[in-house]
Short mmCIF file of C-alpha atoms in Angstrom, two decimals:
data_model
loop_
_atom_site.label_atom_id
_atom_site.label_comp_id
_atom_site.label_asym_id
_atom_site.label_seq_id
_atom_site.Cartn_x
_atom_site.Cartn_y
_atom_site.Cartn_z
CA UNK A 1 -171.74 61.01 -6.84
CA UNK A 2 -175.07 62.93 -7.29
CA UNK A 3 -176.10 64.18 -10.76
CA UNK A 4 -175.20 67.51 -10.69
CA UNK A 5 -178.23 67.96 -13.42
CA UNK A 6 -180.95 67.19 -10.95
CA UNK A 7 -182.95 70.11 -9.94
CA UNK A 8 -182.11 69.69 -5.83
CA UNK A 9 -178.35 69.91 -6.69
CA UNK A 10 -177.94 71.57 -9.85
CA UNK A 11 -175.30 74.76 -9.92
CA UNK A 12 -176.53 76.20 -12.82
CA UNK A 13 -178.98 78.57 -11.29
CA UNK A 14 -176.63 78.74 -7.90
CA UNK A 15 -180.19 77.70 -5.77
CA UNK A 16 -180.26 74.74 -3.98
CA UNK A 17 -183.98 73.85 -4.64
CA UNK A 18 -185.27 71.33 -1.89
CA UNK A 19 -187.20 67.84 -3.40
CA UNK A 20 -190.36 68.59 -2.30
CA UNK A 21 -191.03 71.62 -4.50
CA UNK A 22 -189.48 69.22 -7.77
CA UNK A 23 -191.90 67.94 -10.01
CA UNK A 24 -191.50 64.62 -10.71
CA UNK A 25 -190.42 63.35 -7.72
CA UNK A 26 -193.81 61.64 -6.63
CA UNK A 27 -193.55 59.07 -9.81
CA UNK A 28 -195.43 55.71 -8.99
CA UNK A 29 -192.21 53.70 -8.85
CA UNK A 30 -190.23 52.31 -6.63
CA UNK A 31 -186.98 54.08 -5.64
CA UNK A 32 -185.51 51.20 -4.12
CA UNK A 33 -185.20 49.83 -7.66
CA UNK A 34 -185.58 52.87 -9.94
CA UNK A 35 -183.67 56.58 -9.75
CA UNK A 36 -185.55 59.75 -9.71
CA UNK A 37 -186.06 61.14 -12.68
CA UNK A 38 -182.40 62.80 -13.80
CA UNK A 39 -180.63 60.25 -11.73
CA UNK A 40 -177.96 57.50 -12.88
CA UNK A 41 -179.38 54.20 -14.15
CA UNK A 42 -179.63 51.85 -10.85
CA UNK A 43 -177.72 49.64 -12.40
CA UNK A 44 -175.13 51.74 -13.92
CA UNK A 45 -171.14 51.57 -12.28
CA UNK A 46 -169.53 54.01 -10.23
CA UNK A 47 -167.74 56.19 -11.95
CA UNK A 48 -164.16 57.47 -11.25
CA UNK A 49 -162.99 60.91 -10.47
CA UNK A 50 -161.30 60.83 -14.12
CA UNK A 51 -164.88 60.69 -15.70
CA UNK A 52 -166.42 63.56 -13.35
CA UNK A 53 -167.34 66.60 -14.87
CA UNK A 54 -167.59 70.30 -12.94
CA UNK A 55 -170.62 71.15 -12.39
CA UNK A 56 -171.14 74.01 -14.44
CA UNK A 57 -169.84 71.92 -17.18
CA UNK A 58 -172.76 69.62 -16.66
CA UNK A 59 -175.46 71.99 -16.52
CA UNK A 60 -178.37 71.43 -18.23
CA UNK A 61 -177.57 72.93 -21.80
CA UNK A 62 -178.64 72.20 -25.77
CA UNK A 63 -176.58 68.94 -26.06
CA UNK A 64 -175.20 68.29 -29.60
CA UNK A 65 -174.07 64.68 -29.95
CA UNK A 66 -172.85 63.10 -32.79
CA UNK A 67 -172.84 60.07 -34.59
CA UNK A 68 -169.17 58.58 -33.36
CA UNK A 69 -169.20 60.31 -29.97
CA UNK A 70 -169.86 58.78 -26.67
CA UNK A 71 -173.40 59.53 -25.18
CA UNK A 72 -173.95 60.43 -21.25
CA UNK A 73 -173.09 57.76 -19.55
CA UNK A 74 -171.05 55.88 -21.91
CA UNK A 75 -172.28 52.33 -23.61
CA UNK A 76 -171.26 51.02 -20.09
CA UNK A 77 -175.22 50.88 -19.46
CA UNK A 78 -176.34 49.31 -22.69
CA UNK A 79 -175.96 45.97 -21.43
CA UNK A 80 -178.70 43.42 -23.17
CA UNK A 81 -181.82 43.07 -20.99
CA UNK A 82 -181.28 45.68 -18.54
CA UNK A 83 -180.89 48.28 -21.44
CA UNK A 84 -184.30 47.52 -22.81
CA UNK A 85 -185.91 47.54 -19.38
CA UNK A 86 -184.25 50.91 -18.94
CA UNK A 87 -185.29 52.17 -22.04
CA UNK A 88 -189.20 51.53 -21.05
CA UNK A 89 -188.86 52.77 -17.52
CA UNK A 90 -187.46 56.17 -18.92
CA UNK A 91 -190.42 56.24 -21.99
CA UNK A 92 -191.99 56.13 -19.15
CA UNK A 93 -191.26 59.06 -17.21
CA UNK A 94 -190.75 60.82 -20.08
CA UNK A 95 -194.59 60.52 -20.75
CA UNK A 96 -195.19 61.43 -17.52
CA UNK A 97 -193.23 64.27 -17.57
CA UNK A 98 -194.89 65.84 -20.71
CA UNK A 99 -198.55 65.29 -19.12
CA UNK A 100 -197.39 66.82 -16.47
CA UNK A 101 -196.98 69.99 -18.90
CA UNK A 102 -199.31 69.64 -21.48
CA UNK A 103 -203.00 68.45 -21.96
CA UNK A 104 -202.52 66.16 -25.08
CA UNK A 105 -206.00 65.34 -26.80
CA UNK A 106 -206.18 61.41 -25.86
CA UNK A 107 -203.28 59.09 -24.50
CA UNK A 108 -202.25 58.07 -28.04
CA UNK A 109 -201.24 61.51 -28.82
CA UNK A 110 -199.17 61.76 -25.41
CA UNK A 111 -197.80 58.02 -26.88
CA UNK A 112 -197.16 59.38 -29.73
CA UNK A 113 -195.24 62.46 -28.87
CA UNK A 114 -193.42 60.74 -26.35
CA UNK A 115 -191.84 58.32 -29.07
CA UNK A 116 -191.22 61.26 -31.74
CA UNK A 117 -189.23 63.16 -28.94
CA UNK A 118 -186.88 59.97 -27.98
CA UNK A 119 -186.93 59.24 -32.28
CA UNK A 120 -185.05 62.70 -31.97
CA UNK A 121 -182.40 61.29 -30.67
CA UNK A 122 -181.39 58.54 -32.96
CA UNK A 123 -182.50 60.81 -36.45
CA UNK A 124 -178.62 60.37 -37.52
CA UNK A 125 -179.64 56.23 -38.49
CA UNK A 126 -182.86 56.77 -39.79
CA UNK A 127 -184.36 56.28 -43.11
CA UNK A 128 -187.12 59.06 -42.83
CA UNK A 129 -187.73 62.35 -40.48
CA UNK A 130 -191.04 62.34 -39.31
CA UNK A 131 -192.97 65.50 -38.77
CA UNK A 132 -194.94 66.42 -35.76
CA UNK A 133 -197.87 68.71 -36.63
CA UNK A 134 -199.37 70.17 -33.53
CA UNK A 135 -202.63 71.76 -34.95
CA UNK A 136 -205.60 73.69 -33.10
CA UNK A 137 -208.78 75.60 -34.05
CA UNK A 138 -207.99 78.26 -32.00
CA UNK A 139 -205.37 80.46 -29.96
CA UNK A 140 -204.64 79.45 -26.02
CA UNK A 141 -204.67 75.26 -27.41
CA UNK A 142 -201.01 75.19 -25.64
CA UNK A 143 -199.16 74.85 -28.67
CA UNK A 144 -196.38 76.77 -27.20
CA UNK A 145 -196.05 75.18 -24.02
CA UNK A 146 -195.66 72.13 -25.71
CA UNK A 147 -192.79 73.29 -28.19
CA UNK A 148 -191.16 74.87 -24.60
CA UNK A 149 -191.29 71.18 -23.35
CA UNK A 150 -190.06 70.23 -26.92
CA UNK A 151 -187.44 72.22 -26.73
CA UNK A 152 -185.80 71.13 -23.49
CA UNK A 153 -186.00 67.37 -24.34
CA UNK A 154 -185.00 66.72 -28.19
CA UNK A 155 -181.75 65.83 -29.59
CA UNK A 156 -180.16 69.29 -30.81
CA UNK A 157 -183.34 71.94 -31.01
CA UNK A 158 -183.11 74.70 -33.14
CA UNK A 159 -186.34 77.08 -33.07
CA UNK A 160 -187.01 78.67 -36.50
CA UNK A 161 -189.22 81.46 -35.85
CA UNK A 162 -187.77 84.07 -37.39
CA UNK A 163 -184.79 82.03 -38.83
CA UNK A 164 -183.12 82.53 -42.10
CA UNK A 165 -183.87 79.37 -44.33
CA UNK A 166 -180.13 79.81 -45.51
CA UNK A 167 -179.40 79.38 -41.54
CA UNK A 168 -181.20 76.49 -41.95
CA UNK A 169 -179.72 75.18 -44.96
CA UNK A 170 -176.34 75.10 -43.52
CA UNK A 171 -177.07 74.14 -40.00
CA UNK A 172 -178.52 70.42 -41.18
CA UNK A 173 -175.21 68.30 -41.81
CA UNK A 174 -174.79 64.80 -41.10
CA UNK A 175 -175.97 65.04 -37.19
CA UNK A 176 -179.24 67.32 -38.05
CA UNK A 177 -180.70 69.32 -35.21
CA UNK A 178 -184.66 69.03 -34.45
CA UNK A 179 -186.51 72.13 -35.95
CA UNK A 180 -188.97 73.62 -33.95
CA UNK A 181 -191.44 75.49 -36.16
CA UNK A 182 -193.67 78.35 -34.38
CA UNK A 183 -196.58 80.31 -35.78
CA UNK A 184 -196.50 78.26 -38.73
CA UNK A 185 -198.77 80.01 -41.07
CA UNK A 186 -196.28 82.76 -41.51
CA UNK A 187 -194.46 80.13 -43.80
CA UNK A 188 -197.82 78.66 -44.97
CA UNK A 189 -200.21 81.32 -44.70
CA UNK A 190 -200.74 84.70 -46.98
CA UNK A 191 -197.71 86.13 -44.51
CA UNK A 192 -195.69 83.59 -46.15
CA UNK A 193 -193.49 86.36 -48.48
CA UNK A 194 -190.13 85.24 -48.83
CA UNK A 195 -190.53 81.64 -47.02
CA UNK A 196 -190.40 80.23 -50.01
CA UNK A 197 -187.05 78.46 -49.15
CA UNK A 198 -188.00 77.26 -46.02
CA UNK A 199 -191.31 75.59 -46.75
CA UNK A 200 -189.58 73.40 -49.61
CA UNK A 201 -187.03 72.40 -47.30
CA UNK A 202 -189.84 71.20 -45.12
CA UNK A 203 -191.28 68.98 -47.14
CA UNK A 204 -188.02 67.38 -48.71
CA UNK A 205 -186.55 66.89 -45.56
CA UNK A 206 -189.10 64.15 -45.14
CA UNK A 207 -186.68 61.60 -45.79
CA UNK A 208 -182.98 61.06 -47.11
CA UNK A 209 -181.04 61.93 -50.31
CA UNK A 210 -183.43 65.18 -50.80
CA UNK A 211 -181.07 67.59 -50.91
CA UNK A 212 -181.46 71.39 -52.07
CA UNK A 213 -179.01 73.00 -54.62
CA UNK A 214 -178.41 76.48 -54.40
CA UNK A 215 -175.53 78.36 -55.96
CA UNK A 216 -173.43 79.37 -53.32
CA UNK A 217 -170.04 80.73 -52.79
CA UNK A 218 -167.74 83.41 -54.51
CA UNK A 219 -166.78 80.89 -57.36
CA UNK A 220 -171.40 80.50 -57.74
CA UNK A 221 -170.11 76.53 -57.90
CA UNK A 222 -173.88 74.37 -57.75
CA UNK A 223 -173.80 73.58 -54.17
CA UNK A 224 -176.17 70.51 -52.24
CA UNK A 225 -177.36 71.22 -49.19
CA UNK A 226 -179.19 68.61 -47.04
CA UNK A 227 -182.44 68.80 -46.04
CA UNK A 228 -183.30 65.91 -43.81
CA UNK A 229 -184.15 66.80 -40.11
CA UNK A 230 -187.15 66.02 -38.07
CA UNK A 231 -189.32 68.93 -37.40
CA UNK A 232 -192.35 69.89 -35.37
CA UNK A 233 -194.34 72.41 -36.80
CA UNK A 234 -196.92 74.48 -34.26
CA UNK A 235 -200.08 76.82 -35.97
CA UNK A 236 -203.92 77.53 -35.90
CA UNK A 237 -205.64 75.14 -38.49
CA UNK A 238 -204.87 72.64 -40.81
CA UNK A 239 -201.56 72.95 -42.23
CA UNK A 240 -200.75 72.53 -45.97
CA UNK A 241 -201.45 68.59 -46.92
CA UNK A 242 -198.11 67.98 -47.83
CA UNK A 243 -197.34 68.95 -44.33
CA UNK A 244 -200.45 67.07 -42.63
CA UNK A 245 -199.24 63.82 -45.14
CA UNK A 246 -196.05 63.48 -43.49
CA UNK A 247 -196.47 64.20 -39.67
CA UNK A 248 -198.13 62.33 -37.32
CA UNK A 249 -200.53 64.99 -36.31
CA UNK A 250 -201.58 66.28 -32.63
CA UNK A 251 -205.41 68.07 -32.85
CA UNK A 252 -204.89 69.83 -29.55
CA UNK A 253 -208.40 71.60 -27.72
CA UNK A 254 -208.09 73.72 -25.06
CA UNK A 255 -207.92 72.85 -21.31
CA UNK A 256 -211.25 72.60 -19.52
CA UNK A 257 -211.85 73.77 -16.70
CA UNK A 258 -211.35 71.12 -14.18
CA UNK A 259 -207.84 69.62 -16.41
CA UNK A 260 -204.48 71.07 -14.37
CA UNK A 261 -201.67 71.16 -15.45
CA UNK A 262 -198.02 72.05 -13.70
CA UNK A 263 -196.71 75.43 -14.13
CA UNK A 264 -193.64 75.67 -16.25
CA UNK A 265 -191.33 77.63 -14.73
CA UNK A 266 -186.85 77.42 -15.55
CA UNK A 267 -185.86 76.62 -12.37
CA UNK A 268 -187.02 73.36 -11.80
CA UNK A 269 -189.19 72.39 -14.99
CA UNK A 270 -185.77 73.28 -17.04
CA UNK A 271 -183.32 71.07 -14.85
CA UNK A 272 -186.09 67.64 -15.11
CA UNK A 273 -186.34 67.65 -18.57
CA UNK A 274 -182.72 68.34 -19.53
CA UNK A 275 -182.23 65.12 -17.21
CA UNK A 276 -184.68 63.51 -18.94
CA UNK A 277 -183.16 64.44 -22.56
CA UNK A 278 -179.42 63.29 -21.21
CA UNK A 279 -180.68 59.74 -20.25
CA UNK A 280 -182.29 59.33 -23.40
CA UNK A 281 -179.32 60.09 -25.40
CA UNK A 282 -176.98 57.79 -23.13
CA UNK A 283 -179.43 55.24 -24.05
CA UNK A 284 -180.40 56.11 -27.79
CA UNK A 285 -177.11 57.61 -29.41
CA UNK A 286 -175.05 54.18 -28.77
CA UNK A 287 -178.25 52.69 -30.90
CA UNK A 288 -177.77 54.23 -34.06
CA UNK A 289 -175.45 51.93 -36.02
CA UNK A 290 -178.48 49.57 -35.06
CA UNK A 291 -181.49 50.87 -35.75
CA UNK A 292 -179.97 51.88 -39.46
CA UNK A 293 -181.14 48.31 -40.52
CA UNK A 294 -183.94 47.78 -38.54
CA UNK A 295 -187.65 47.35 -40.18
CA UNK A 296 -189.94 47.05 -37.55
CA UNK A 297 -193.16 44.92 -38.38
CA UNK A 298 -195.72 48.26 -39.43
CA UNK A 299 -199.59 48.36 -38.73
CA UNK A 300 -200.03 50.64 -42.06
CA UNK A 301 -198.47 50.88 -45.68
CA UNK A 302 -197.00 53.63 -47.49
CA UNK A 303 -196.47 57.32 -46.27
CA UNK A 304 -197.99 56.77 -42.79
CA UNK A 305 -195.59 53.62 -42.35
CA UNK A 306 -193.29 55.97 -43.59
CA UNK A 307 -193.85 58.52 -40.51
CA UNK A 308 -194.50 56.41 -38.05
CA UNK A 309 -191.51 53.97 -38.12
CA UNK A 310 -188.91 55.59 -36.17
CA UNK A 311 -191.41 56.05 -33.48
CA UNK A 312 -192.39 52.12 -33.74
CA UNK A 313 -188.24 51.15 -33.72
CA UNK A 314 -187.88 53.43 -30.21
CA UNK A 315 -190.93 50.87 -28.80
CA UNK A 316 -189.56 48.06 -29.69
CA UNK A 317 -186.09 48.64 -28.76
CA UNK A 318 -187.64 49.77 -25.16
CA UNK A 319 -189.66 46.72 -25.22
CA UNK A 320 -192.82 45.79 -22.22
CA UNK A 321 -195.88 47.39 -23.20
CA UNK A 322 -193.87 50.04 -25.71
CA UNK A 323 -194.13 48.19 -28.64
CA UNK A 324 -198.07 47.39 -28.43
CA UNK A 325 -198.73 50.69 -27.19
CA UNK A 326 -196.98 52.09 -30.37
CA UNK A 327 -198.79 50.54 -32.64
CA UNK A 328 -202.16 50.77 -31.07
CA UNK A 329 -201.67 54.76 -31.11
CA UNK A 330 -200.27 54.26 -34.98
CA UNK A 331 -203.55 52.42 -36.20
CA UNK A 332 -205.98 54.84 -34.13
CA UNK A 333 -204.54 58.30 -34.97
CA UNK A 334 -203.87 57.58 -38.32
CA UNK A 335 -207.88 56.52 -39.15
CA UNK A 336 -208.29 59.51 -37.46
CA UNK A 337 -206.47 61.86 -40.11
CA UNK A 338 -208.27 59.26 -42.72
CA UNK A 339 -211.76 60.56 -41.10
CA UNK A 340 -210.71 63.77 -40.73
CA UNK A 341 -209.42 64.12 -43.91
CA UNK A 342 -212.69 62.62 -46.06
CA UNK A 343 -214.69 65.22 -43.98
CA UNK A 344 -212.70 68.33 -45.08
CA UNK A 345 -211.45 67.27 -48.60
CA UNK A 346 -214.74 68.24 -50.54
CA UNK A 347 -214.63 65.81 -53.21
CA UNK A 348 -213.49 62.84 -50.92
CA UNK A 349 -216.78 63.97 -49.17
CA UNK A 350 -219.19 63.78 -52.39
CA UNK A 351 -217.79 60.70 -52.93
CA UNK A 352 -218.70 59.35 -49.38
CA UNK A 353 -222.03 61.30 -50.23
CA UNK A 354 -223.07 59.60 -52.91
CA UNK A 355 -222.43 56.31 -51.68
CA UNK A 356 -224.93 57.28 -49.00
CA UNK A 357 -227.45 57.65 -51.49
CA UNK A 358 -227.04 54.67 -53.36
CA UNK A 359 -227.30 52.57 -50.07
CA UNK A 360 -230.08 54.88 -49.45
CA UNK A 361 -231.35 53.77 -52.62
CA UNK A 362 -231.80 49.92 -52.22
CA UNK A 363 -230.98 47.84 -55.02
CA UNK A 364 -230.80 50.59 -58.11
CA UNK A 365 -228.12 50.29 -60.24
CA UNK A 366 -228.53 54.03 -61.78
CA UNK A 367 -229.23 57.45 -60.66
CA UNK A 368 -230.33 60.35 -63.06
CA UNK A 369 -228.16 63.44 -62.41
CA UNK A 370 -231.63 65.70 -61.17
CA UNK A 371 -232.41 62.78 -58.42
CA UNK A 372 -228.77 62.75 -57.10
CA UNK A 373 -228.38 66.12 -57.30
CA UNK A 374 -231.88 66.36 -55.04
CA UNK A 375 -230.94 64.17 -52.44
CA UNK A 376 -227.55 65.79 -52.17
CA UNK A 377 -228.17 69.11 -51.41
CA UNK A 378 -231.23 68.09 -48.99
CA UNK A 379 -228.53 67.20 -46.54
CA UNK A 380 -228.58 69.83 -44.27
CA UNK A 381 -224.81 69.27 -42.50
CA UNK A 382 -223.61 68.93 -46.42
CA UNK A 383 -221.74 71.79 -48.10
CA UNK A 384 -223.80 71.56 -51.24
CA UNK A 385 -226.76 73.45 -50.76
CA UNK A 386 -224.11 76.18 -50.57
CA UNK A 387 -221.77 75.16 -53.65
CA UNK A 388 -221.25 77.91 -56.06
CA UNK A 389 -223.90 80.66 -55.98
CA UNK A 390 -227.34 78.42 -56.20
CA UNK A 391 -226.12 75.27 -54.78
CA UNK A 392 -224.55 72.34 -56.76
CA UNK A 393 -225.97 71.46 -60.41
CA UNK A 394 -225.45 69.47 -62.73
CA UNK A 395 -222.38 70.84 -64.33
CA UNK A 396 -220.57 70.92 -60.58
CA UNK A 397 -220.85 67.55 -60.14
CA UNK A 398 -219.44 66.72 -63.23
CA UNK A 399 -216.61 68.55 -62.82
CA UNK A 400 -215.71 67.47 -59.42
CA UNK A 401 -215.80 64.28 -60.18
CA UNK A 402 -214.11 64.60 -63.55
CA UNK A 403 -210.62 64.03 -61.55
CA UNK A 404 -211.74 60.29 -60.88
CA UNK A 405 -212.80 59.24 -64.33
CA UNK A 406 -216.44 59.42 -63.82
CA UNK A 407 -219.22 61.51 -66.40
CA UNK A 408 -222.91 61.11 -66.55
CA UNK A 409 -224.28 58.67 -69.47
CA UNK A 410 -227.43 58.38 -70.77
CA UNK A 411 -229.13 55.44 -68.95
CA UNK A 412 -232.24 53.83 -69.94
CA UNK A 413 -234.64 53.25 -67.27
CA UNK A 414 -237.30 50.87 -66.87
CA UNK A 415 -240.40 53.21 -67.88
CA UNK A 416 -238.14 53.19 -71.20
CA UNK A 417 -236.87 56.87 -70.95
CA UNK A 418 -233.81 57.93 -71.09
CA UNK A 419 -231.65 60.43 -69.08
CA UNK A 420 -228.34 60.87 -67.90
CA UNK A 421 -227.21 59.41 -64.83
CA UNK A 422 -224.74 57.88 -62.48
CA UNK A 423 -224.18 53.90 -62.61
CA UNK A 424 -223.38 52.68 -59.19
CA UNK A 425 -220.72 50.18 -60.76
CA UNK A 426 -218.88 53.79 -61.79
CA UNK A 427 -217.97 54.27 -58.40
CA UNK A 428 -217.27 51.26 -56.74
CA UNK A 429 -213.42 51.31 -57.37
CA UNK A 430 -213.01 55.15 -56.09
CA UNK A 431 -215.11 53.77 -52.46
CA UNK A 432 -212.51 51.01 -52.24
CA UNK A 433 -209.64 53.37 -52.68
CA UNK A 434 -210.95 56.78 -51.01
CA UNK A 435 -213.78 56.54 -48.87
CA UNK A 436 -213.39 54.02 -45.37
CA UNK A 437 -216.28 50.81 -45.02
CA UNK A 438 -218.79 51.90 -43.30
CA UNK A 439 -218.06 51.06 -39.19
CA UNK A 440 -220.43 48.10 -38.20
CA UNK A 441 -223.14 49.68 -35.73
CA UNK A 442 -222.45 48.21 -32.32
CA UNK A 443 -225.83 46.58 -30.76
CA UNK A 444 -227.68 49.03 -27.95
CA UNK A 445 -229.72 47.88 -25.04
CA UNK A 446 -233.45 48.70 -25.05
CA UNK A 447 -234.19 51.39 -23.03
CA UNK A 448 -238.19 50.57 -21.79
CA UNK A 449 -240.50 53.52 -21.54
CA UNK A 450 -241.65 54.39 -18.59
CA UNK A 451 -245.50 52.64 -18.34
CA UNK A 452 -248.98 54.87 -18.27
CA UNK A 453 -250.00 54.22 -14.93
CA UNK A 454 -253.45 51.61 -15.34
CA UNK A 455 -252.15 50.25 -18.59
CA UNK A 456 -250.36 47.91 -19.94
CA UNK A 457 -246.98 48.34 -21.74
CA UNK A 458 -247.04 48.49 -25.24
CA UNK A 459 -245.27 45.34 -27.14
CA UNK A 460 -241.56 46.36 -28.48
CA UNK A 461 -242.33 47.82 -32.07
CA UNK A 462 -240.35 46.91 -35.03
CA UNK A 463 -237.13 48.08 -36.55
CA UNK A 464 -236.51 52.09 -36.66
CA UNK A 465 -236.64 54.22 -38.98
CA UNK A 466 -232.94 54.66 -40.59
CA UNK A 467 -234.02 58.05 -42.50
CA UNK A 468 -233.87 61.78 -40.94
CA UNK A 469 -237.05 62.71 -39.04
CA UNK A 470 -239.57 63.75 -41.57
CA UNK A 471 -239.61 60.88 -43.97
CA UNK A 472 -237.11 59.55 -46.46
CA UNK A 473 -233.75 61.56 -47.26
CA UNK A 474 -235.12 62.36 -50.75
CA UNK A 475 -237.39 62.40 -52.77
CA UNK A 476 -238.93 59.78 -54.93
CA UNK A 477 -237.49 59.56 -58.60
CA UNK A 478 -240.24 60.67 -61.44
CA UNK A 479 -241.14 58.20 -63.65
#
């Protein structure tokens, strides 16, 4: 029988909408082999008339499945090979579907967001809730039209605008819905107020056994409520760091001018992805008992291993190219936040700084305080000609980098003065632990110049220069 989901047959609207105006339809695969997208598995039996639903019972509506009940389509499907091969066809229309939508900043992001939406779906087995910061400098980045898409294809969404956090507090139970978090800085930002509640819960619900206690009830008996629930979070800028440490993070930009995108409009956009989000909880929800155990082999350590492991499981239980692609978008957007993150935590960036100065330096082992200071704010795309109200001094520096350990000494130099300054062995620890190795340079081809007409070309000169134009960064230390 047809799908009564699919957007050419579905009864919810009462429209018969004809295939051609569908999106999705013109996927590159073949349909001799495959179904279009909201169909039945190809490989999937026949139901009988005892398993078919009405049609308005079918339509495409927030679907709330839990742990024990059957998914769409039974376990009937989840049979060994043909499961897995399943599972990466419909990754893979679900990524298509969503760049269909949305202009994600690179294909790991799309990667990425396509695992954290199927992760949604199996949230009941897992060990931690990742978050999905989607992050822009300014308004008009499509934030929204990606929570819309969000919405329509997660296990159980729940959209906390303007929500209660005591709604939210006793909606998460054992099957947790997905929390959809608009306009973010009014729980973050100075409009926070009362959000209080809600932007603890955030960060608890992280991972398991973090519940909240309230006193609740007419008897004011200490009460627990859960906290865990995966949660995508939507806002202009940077987020708090708690936040930004547990989410794999989406840096959207917006559209240029030749980058299309298709319309989002109910009536057919609606229908796809609801058939998109039923397939992946026929093939996900019978999974959870499984993937409770499961510790994928990780590209990182720690927190971000932390966040990106339920997306890694989903790839390799869809196995082909899922699992590889997974981790390739794993190790790339999380040096990204490490970059991003040294360039906008100041004292991350002096340490990076400095470093660049020592190399700068050559072989000296020690740097008086004045010459470091110099060199420093003569950077021009450095904050610290602007630090404080004449630009960084002596007593700045100290402080910021009190928090590692590290004061000026006096040093003896070779003249045989003294003076405080900075030993290099001070900070080689804190540039193992905070600052990335410097990328290798990757060799470039010698562009020749163009030859004076009646003259020879010159001979290739010698190395370049690896100082700003002008000279050296800094200048020379007195004596």
């Amino acid at each position: 029988m047809k799908d009564p989901t699919s957007p050419a047959t579905s009864k919810a609207s009462g429209v018969a909408w004809p295939p051609i105006a569908v999106p999705g339809q013109g996927l590159p695969r073949d349909r001799q082999t495959r179904p279009a997208i909201g169909g039945p598995p190809a490989d999937a039996p026949h139901r009988s008339s005892r398993d078919s639903q009405p049609a308005e019972a079918s339509a495409p509506t927030t679907a709330s499945y839990s742990a024990g009940d059957p998914a769409p389509g039974g376990s009937e499907t989840q049979d060994g090979a043909g499961a897995a091969g399943e599972g990466s066809a419909l990754l893979d229309d679900l990524r298509t579907a969503i760049g269909r939508y949305v202009v994600l900043p690179s294909d790991e992001a799309l990667t990425a967001v396509t695992l954290w939406v199927a992760a949604s779906h199996i949230q009941p087995g897992l060990q931690h809730a990742p978050r999905l910061a989607v992050v822009g400098p300014t308004k008009g980045y499509g934030k929204s039209r990606l929570l819309d898409v969000l919405y329509e294809t997660v296990h159980q969404p729940m959209m906390t605008v303007n929500t209660s956090p005591a709604v939210v507090f006793r909606v998460i139970g054992k099957n947790p819905p997905t929390l959809l978090v608009d306009e973010a800085d009014t729980i973050f930002g100075p409009k926070a107020g009362d959000k209080e509640d809600l932007r603890g819960l955030l960060n608890a619900g992280h991972q398991r056994n973090r519940p909240a206690w309230r006193i609740s009830g007419p008897e004011h008996k200490p009460t627990a409520f859960p906290t865990f629930a995966m949660a995508a979070l939507a806002g202009i800028g940077d987020l708090p760091d708690t936040i930004m440490d547990r989410a794999i993070v989406i840096r959207m930009q917006k559209r240029k001018p030749g980058e299309r995108i298709t319309p989002f409009r109910s009536r057919y956009s609606v229908p796809e992805l609801h058939a998109l989000r039923d397939r992946l909880a026929g093939w996900l929800v019978p999974l959870r008992g499984t993937v409770a155990g499961s510790v994928p082999r990780m590209p990182v350590e720690d927190r971000a291993a932390d966040t990106w492991e339920p997306l890694v499981i989903v790839a390799d239980l869809a196995g082909e190219q899922w699992p590889a692609r997974a981790r390739a978008a794993c190790l790339a957007m999380t040096r990204n936040e490490v970059v991003q993150d040294e360039q906008t935590t100041l004292k991350t960036r002096l340490l990076r700084d400095i470093r660049r100065v020592f190399d700068q330096e050559g072989g000296r082992e020690a740097l008086r305080s004045q010459d470091l200071l110099a060199v420093l704010i003569q950077d021009a795309e450095a904050p610290w000609a602007e630090y404080g109200t004449k630009g960084l001094n002596a007593y700045h520096l100290a402080n910021l980098l009190r928090d590692f350990g590290f004061s000026p000494a006096n040093y003896r130099f070779e003249n045989g003065r003294q003076a405080k300054a900075y030993a290099r062995s001070q900070f080689v620890d804190a540039w193992a632990r905070y600052c990335l190795a410097p990328a290798p340079s990757a060799p470039t081809a010698e562009v020749p110049a163009r030859p004076t007409p009646g003259r020879p070309p010159a001979p290739p000169s010698g190395t370049l220069p690896t100082g700003p134009p002008g000279g050296p960064a800094g200048p020379r230390p007195t004596r």
